[in-house]
Amino acid sequence: MKKLSIVSVLVLAVVAWSCNEDVRRTPGHVYMPDMAYSRAYETYAPIDTLAKQGIHYNRLPVAGTIKRGELLPFPLAKDKAGDTSNYVASTHITNPLPALDAVKMKEAERLYLVNCGICHGTALDGNGPLYKGGEGPFSAAPANLGSGPKYVSMPEGQMFYSVTYGKGQMGSYASQLSTTQRWMVIHYIKSKQGGGKQAEAAAPASDSTAAAKPAATGAAKKPAADTTAKKKI
């Protein structure tokens, strides 16, 4: 009975203390508070007030950050002015994406039309709305990606370098297209070129299939004829 009374008193004391309006609602002094209580910040909110508080925030991800599900970044950095070492080295880099299926190829086409078609044209002939046969705002014709010998023979890695860092009058598209999307667009461009790798890869497959069928048929008929002949003898 005595223990029950003690427990009851303790419970009442806790309840009374919990109902106290003067209870402190802040954690007090915390070591490294930003690690435990991060301050939320809206994406497009102005950052002028942060600079006045001595907070340096540039909205850029930490160097080396890779989004989940994204490909590894391009291994070559942009060449310095007057240097072309990495641009030349990019010729040895191949497209890390496998051949696109119909759905992904359609998406790659959409990405091309949205980001590249305005200059290079829907037919990849360099006659987009900005040039328009010389009547558009651009006086110089953009690159003919569809049949221009330079671009038909251009390796995928070098094309990716140009799209990532910019080349000539074309600026960088690294902020508009993710690494995966840029490789997808290059797949689409190569598939439209006369000597595209995907077209070359598809041809041997059909030839080997066609060649295999007669061989298999002939091999099946010959033993049947020999067996029948032996039985008659």
Coordinates of C-alpha atoms in Angstrom, one line a residue:
M1 CA 0.0 0.0 0.0
K2 CA 2.8 2.3 0.9
K3 CA 4.6 1.6 -2.5
L4 CA 1.3 2.3 -4.3
S5 CA 1.1 5.6 -2.6
I6 CA 4.6 6.6 -3.5
V7 CA 4.0 5.6 -7.2
S8 CA 0.8 7.7 -7.3
V9 CA 2.6 10.7 -5.9
L10 CA 5.4 10.4 -8.4
V11 CA 2.8 10.1 -11.3
L12 CA 0.9 13.2 -10.1
A13 CA 4.2 15.1 -9.8
V14 CA 5.1 14.3 -13.4
V15 CA 1.7 15.3 -14.6
A16 CA 1.8 18.6 -12.7
W17 CA 5.2 19.3 -14.0
S18 CA 4.1 18.6 -17.6
C19 CA 1.3 21.0 -17.3
N20 CA 3.6 23.8 -16.1
E21 CA 3.3 26.7 -18.6
D22 CA 6.8 27.9 -17.8
V23 CA 8.4 24.7 -19.1
R24 CA 11.2 25.5 -21.6
R25 CA 10.5 24.5 -25.2
T26 CA 14.0 25.0 -26.6
P27 CA 16.8 22.6 -26.3
G28 CA 19.1 25.2 -24.8
H29 CA 22.8 25.1 -25.8
V30 CA 23.5 22.5 -28.4
Y31 CA 26.9 21.6 -29.8
M32 CA 26.9 22.2 -33.6
P33 CA 23.2 23.0 -33.8
D34 CA 23.1 23.1 -37.6
M35 CA 23.8 19.4 -37.7
A36 CA 20.7 18.6 -35.5
Y37 CA 18.4 21.4 -36.5
S38 CA 18.9 22.3 -40.1
R39 CA 17.3 25.5 -41.4
A40 CA 14.9 24.8 -44.3
Y41 CA 15.5 27.0 -47.4
E42 CA 13.2 27.3 -50.4
T43 CA 14.8 26.6 -53.8
Y44 CA 14.1 29.9 -55.4
A45 CA 14.1 32.1 -52.3
P46 CA 16.4 35.2 -52.5
I47 CA 19.8 34.7 -50.8
D48 CA 20.8 38.3 -50.2
T49 CA 20.0 38.1 -46.5
L50 CA 22.2 35.1 -46.1
A51 CA 25.3 37.0 -47.4
K52 CA 24.6 39.7 -44.8
Q53 CA 24.6 37.1 -42.1
G54 CA 28.0 35.8 -43.3
I55 CA 26.4 32.7 -44.8
H56 CA 28.0 31.8 -48.2
Y57 CA 25.5 29.7 -50.2
N58 CA 25.8 29.4 -54.0
R59 CA 23.1 26.8 -54.5
L60 CA 25.5 24.5 -56.3
P61 CA 25.8 20.8 -55.3
V62 CA 29.0 19.6 -53.7
A63 CA 31.7 18.7 -56.2
G64 CA 31.5 15.1 -57.2
T65 CA 27.8 14.8 -56.2
I66 CA 25.9 12.3 -58.4
K67 CA 22.1 12.1 -58.4
R68 CA 20.7 8.6 -57.6
G69 CA 20.3 6.5 -60.7
E70 CA 22.5 8.9 -62.8
L71 CA 25.5 7.9 -64.8
L72 CA 29.0 8.7 -63.7
P73 CA 30.2 12.2 -64.8
F74 CA 32.3 12.7 -67.9
P75 CA 35.9 11.8 -67.0
L76 CA 37.5 14.6 -69.0
A77 CA 37.5 18.2 -67.9
K78 CA 37.1 21.2 -70.2
D79 CA 40.3 22.2 -72.0
K80 CA 41.8 25.5 -71.1
A81 CA 42.0 28.2 -73.8
G82 CA 44.3 27.2 -76.6
D83 CA 44.5 23.6 -75.4
T84 CA 42.7 20.7 -77.1
S85 CA 44.2 17.7 -75.2
N86 CA 41.0 16.5 -73.6
Y87 CA 38.9 17.2 -76.8
V88 CA 41.2 14.9 -78.7
A89 CA 41.3 12.3 -75.8
S90 CA 37.5 12.3 -75.9
T91 CA 37.6 10.3 -79.1
H92 CA 38.4 7.2 -77.1
I93 CA 35.3 7.4 -74.9
T94 CA 32.3 5.3 -76.0
N95 CA 28.7 5.8 -75.2
P96 CA 28.0 4.0 -71.8
L97 CA 24.3 3.5 -72.6
P98 CA 23.3 0.4 -74.4
A99 CA 21.3 0.6 -77.6
L100 CA 18.0 2.4 -76.9
D101 CA 14.6 0.6 -77.2
A102 CA 11.7 2.2 -79.1
V103 CA 10.4 4.0 -76.0
K104 CA 13.8 5.5 -75.0
M105 CA 14.6 6.4 -78.6
K106 CA 11.3 8.3 -78.8
E107 CA 12.3 10.2 -75.6
A108 CA 15.8 10.8 -77.1
E109 CA 14.1 12.3 -80.2
R110 CA 12.0 14.6 -78.0
L111 CA 15.1 15.8 -76.1
Y112 CA 16.8 16.5 -79.4
L113 CA 13.9 18.4 -80.9
V114 CA 13.5 20.5 -77.7
N115 CA 17.2 21.3 -77.2
C116 CA 18.9 20.9 -80.6
G117 CA 16.3 21.1 -83.3
I118 CA 16.1 24.9 -83.2
C119 CA 19.6 25.1 -84.7
H120 CA 20.3 21.7 -86.3
G121 CA 16.8 21.2 -87.6
T122 CA 14.3 18.3 -87.2
A123 CA 16.1 16.5 -90.1
L124 CA 19.6 17.1 -88.5
D125 CA 20.5 19.0 -91.7
G126 CA 21.5 22.2 -89.9
N127 CA 18.6 24.1 -91.3
G128 CA 16.7 24.8 -88.1
P129 CA 14.4 27.8 -87.5
L130 CA 17.3 30.0 -86.3
Y131 CA 19.0 29.6 -89.8
K132 CA 16.0 28.8 -92.1
G133 CA 18.0 28.7 -95.3
G134 CA 19.8 31.9 -94.4
E135 CA 16.7 33.9 -93.7
G136 CA 16.7 33.3 -90.0
P137 CA 18.5 35.4 -87.3
F138 CA 21.6 33.3 -87.6
S139 CA 23.7 34.1 -90.7
A140 CA 26.0 31.1 -90.3
A141 CA 24.5 27.6 -91.0
P142 CA 24.7 25.3 -87.9
A143 CA 26.4 21.9 -88.3
N144 CA 24.8 19.3 -90.5
L145 CA 24.7 16.4 -88.1
G146 CA 22.8 14.1 -90.5
S147 CA 25.2 13.9 -93.4
G148 CA 28.1 16.2 -92.8
P149 CA 31.2 14.0 -93.1
K150 CA 32.9 15.6 -90.1
Y151 CA 29.9 14.7 -87.8
V152 CA 29.1 11.4 -89.3
S153 CA 32.6 10.2 -88.5
M154 CA 32.8 12.1 -85.2
P155 CA 33.2 9.6 -82.3
E156 CA 30.5 9.6 -79.7
G157 CA 32.8 10.8 -76.9
Q158 CA 33.9 13.8 -78.8
M159 CA 30.3 14.7 -79.6
F160 CA 29.5 14.4 -75.9
Y161 CA 32.4 16.7 -75.1
S162 CA 31.0 19.3 -77.4
V163 CA 27.5 19.1 -76.0
T164 CA 28.8 19.2 -72.4
Y165 CA 31.3 22.0 -72.7
G166 CA 30.2 23.8 -75.8
K167 CA 32.0 24.1 -79.1
G168 CA 32.3 27.0 -81.5
Q169 CA 29.1 29.1 -81.4
M170 CA 27.3 26.4 -79.5
G171 CA 27.2 26.8 -75.7
S172 CA 27.2 24.1 -73.0
Y173 CA 24.0 22.0 -72.5
A174 CA 25.2 20.4 -69.3
S175 CA 22.7 22.5 -67.3
Q176 CA 19.8 21.6 -69.6
L177 CA 20.4 17.9 -70.1
S178 CA 21.6 15.3 -67.6
T179 CA 24.6 13.0 -68.4
T180 CA 22.1 10.3 -69.3
Q181 CA 20.0 12.5 -71.5
R182 CA 23.1 13.8 -73.4
W183 CA 24.2 10.3 -74.2
M184 CA 20.6 9.5 -75.3
V185 CA 20.6 12.4 -77.7
I186 CA 23.9 11.2 -79.1
H187 CA 22.4 7.7 -79.6
Y188 CA 19.5 9.4 -81.5
I189 CA 21.9 11.4 -83.7
K190 CA 24.0 8.4 -84.5
S191 CA 20.9 6.3 -85.4
K192 CA 19.9 8.9 -87.9
Q193 CA 23.3 9.1 -89.6
G194 CA 23.9 6.9 -92.7
G195 CA 26.8 5.1 -91.0
G196 CA 25.2 4.9 -87.6
K197 CA 26.5 2.1 -85.4
Q198 CA 23.0 0.9 -84.6
A199 CA 22.2 0.4 -88.3
E200 CA 25.5 -1.5 -88.7
A201 CA 24.8 -3.7 -85.7
A202 CA 21.4 -4.6 -86.9
A203 CA 22.5 -5.7 -90.4
P204 CA 24.8 -8.6 -89.4
A205 CA 22.2 -9.9 -87.0
S206 CA 19.6 -10.2 -89.9
D207 CA 22.2 -11.7 -92.2
S208 CA 23.3 -14.3 -89.7
T209 CA 19.7 -15.3 -89.0
A210 CA 18.9 -15.7 -92.7
A211 CA 22.1 -17.7 -93.3
A212 CA 21.4 -20.0 -90.4
K213 CA 17.9 -21.0 -91.6
P214 CA 18.9 -22.7 -94.9
A215 CA 21.8 -24.5 -93.1
A216 CA 19.5 -25.8 -90.5
T217 CA 16.9 -27.0 -93.0
G218 CA 19.5 -28.7 -95.2
A219 CA 21.0 -30.4 -92.2
A220 CA 17.6 -31.8 -91.2
K221 CA 16.7 -33.1 -94.7
K222 CA 19.9 -34.9 -95.5
P223 CA 19.9 -37.4 -92.6
A224 CA 16.2 -38.1 -93.3
A225 CA 17.0 -39.1 -97.0
D226 CA 20.0 -41.2 -96.0
T227 CA 18.0 -43.1 -93.4
T228 CA 15.2 -43.9 -95.9
A229 CA 17.8 -45.2 -98.4
K230 CA 19.4 -47.5 -95.9
K231 CA 16.1 -49.1 -94.9
K232 CA 15.2 -49.9 -98.6
I233 CA 18.5 -51.8 -99.0

